[in-house]
Tab-separated table of C-alpha atoms in Angstrom:
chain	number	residue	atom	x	y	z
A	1	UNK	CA	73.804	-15.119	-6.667
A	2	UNK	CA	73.484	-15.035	-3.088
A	3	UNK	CA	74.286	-11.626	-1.246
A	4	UNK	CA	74.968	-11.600	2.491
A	5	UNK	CA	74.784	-7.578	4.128
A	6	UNK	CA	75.610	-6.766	7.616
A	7	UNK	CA	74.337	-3.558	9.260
A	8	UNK	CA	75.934	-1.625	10.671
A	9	UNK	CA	79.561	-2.302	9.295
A	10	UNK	CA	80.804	-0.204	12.728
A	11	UNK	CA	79.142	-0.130	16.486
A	12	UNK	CA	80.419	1.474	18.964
A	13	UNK	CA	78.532	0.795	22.234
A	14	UNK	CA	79.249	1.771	26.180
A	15	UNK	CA	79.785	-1.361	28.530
A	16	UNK	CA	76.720	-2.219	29.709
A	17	UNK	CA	74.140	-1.142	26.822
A	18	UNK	CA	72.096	-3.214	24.598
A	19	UNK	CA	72.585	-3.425	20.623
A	20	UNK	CA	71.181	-5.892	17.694
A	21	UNK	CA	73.364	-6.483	14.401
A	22	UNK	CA	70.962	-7.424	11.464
A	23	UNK	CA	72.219	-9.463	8.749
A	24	UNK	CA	70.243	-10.025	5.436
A	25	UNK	CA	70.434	-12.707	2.645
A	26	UNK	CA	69.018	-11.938	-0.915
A	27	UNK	CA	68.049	-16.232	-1.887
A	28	UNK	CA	66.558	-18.529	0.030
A	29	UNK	CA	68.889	-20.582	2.852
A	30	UNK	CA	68.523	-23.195	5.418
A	31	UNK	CA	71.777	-22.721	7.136
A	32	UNK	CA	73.206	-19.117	8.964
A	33	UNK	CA	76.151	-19.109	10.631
A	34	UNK	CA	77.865	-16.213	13.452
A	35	UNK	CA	81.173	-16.357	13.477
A	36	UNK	CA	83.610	-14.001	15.231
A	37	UNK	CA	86.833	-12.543	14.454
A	38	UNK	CA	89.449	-10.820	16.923
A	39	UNK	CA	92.194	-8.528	15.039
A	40	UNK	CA	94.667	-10.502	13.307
A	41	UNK	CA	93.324	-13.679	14.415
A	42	UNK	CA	91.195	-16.475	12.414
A	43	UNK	CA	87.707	-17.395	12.873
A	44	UNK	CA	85.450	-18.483	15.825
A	45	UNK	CA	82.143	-20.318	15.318
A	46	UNK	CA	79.638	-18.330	17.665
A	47	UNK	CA	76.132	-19.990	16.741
A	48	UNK	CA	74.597	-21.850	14.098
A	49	UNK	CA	71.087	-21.684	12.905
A	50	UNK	CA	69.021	-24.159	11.106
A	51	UNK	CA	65.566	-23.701	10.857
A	52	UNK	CA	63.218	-20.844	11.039
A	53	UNK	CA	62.569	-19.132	14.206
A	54	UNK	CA	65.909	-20.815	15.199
A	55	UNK	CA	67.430	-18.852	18.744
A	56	UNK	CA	70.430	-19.852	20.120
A	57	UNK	CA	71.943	-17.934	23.424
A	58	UNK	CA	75.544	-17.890	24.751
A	59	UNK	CA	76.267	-15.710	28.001
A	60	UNK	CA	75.892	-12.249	26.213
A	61	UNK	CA	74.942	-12.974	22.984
A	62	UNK	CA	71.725	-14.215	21.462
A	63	UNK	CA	71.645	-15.363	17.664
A	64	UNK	CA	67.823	-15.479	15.655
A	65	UNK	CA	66.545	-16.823	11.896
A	66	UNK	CA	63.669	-15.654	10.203
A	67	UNK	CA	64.364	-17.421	6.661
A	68	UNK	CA	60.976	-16.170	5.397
A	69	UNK	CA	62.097	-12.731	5.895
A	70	UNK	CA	65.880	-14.004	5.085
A	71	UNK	CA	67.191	-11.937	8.198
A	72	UNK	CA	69.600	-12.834	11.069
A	73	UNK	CA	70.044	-10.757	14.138
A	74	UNK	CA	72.787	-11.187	16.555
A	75	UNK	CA	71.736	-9.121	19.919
A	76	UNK	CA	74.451	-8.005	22.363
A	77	UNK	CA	72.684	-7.577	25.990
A	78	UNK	CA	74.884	-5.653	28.802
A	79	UNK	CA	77.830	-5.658	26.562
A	80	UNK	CA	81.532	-5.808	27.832
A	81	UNK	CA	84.622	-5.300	26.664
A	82	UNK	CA	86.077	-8.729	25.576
A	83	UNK	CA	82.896	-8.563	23.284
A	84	UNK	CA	85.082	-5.882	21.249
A	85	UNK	CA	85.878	-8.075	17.391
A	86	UNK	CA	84.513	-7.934	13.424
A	87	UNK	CA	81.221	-10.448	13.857
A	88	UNK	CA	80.084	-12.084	10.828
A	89	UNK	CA	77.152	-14.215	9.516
A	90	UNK	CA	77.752	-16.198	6.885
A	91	UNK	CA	74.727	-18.111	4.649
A	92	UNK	CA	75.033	-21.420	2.661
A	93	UNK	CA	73.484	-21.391	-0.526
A	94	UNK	CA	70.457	-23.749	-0.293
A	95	UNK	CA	70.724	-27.001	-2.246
A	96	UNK	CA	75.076	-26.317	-2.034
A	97	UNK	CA	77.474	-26.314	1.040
A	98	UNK	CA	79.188	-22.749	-0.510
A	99	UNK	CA	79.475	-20.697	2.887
A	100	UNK	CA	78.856	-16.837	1.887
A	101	UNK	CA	79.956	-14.283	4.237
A	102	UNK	CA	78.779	-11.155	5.042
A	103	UNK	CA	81.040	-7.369	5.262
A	104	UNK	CA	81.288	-7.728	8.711
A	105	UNK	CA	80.548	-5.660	11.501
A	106	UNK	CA	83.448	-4.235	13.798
A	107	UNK	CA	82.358	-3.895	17.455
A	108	UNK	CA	84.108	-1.399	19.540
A	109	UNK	CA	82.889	-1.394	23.445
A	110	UNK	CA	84.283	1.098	25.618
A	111	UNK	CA	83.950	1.993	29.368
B	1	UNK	CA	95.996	-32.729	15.469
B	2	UNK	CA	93.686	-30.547	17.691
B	3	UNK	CA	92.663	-27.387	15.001
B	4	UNK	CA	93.236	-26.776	11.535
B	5	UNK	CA	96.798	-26.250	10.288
B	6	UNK	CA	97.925	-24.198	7.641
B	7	UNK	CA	101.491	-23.304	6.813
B	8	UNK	CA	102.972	-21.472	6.028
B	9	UNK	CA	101.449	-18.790	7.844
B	10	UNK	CA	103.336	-16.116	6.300
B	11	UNK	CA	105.026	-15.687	2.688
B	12	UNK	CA	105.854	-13.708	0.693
B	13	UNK	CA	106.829	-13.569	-2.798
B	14	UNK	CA	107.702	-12.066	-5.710
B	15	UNK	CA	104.980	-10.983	-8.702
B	16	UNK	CA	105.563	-14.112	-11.293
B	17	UNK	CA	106.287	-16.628	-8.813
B	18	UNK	CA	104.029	-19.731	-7.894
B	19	UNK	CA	103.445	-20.333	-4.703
B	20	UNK	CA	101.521	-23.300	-2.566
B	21	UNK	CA	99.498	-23.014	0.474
B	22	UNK	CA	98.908	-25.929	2.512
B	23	UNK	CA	95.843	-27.178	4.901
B	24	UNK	CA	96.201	-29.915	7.232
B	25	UNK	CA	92.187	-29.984	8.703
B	26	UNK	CA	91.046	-31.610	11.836
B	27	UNK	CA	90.944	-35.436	11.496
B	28	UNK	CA	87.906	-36.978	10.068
B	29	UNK	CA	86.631	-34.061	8.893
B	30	UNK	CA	85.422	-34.533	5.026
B	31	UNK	CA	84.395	-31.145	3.830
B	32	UNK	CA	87.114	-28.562	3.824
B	33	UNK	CA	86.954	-25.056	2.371
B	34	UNK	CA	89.431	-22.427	1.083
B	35	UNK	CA	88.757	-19.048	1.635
B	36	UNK	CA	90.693	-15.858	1.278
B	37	UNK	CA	90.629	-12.410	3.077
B	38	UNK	CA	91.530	-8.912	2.189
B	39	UNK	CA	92.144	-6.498	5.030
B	40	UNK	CA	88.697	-5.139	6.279
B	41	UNK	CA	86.430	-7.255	4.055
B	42	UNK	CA	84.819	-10.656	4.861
B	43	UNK	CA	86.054	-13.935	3.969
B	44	UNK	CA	85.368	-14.401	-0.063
B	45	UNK	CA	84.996	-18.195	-0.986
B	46	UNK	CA	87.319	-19.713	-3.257
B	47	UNK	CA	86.802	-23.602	-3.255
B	48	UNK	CA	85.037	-27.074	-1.217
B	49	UNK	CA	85.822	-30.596	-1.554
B	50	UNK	CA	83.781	-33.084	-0.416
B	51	UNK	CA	86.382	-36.007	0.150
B	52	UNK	CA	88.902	-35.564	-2.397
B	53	UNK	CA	86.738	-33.881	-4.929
B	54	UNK	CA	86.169	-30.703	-5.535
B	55	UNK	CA	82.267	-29.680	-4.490
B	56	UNK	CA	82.559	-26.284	-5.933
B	57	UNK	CA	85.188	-23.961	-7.318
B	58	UNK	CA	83.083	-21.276	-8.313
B	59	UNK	CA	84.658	-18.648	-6.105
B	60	UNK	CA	88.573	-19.515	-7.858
B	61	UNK	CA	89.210	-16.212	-9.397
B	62	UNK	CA	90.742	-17.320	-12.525
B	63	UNK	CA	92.806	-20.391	-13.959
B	64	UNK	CA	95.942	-18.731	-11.554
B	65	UNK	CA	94.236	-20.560	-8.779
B	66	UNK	CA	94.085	-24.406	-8.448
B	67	UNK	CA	93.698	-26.393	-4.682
B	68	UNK	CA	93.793	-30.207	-4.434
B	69	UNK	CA	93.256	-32.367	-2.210
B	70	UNK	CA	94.115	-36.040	-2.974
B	71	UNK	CA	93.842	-38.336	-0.234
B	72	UNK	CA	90.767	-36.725	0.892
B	73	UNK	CA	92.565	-35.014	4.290
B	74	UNK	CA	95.559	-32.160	3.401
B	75	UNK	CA	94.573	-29.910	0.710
B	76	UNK	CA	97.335	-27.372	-1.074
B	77	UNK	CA	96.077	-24.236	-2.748
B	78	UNK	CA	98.520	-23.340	-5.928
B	79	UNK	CA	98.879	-20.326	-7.219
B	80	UNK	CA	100.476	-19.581	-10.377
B	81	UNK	CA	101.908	-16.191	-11.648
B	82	UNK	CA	101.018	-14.398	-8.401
B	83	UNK	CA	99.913	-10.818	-8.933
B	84	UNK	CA	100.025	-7.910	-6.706
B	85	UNK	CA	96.164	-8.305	-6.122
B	86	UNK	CA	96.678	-11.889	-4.662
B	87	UNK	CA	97.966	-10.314	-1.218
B	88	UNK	CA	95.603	-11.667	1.125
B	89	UNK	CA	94.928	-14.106	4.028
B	90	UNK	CA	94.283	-17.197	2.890
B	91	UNK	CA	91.964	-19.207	4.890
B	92	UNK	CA	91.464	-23.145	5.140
B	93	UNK	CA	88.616	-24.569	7.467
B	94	UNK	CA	86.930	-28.057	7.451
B	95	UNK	CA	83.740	-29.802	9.039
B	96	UNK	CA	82.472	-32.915	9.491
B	97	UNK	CA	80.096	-32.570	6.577
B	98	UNK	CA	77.156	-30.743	5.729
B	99	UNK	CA	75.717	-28.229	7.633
B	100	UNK	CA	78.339	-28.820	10.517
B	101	UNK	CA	80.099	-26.227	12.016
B	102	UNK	CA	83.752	-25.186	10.092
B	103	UNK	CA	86.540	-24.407	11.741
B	104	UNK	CA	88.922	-22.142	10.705
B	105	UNK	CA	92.695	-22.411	10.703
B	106	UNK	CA	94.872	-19.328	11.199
B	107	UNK	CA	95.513	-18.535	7.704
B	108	UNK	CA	98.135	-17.978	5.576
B	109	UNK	CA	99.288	-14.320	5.308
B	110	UNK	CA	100.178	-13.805	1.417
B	111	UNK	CA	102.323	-10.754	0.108
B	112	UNK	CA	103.164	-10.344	-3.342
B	113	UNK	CA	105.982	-7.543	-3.726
């Protein structure tokens, strides 16, 4: 059964420092998904990866796939703090379309 | 409409009741997906349908849980007997198929008293 971990499950950064949130999958997958999550609200698609070696960049954030080592990292550059929010990945099950999420990490950015 | 629905997006209930959930997703979108979320955890899968069929209902807990979704667009999640454990947000999204991006609705925020 597939297993999706996040690491850490809390960051708490300073405006304007760089950070990397790993994500590991336990079976093989062609599909990895970032998603974000302000407090109380639903979920926001942030990248989507399909291939390995896969990098995708949006303003401060830059999503990577390495499905032969089945790791995802999501790196914050220069963060701010609208970036604070629980980021997920989330892994499909090869050969299925069953989206598995991972614990989450919570973001905290302060000045 | 413009996102995923779902309504309502509070209710709560009584242990022993049966309550339904319902997910209106983004037109012409054929894969939609329920999902359901404790406080401070990720999103645990419960159910896909491709269409009007169900892909894969591994993640329903028990037989409590059933979702439909007839005509292939609005989908209901039932769940029978409710239980004190069931308190969660429940969360619908939908794509345009495989490996397209899902997008969530706003969930339904489920107390059991």
């Amino acid at each position: 059964e597939l297993k999706v971990e996040q690491n850490p499950l809390f960051l708490s950064m300073q405006e304007g420092k760089n950070y990397t949130i790993y994500c590991n999958y336990s079976t093989t997958s062609d599909r990895l998904y970032w998603y974000r999550q302000d407090p109380g609200k639903s979920l926001e698609s942030l990248f989507v990866l399909l291939s390995n070696g896969a990098v995708k960049q949006e303003g401060r954030l830059m999503a990577s796939l390495d499905t032969k080592a089945r790791l995802s990292t999501l790196h914050i550059t220069a963060a701010v703090h609208d970036l604070s929010a629980t980021y997920f990945c989330a892994v499909v099950t090869y050969n299925t379309d069953k989206l598995i999420f991972g614990t989450g990490t919570r973001l905290q950015v302060f000045p | 409409g413009a996102g995923v629905s779902q309504t309502p997006s509070n209710k709560v209930t009584e242990k022993g009741k049966y309550v339904e959930l319902r997910c209106d997703p983004i037109s012409g979108h054929t894969a939609l997906y329920w999902y359901r979320q404790s406080l401070g955890q990720g999103p645990e899968f419960l159910i896909y349908f491709q269409g009007t069929g169900a892909a894969d209902d591994s993640g329903l807990p028990n037989d409590r849980f059933f979702a439909v979704r007839p005509e292939g667009s609005v989908s209901t999640l039932k769940i029978q007997r409710t239980e004190r454990g069931d308190s969660a947000v429940y969360l619908c999204a939908s794509s345009f198929g495989v490996g397209e991006k899902l997008f969530f609705g706003s969930g339904t925020q489920l107390s059991v008293l």
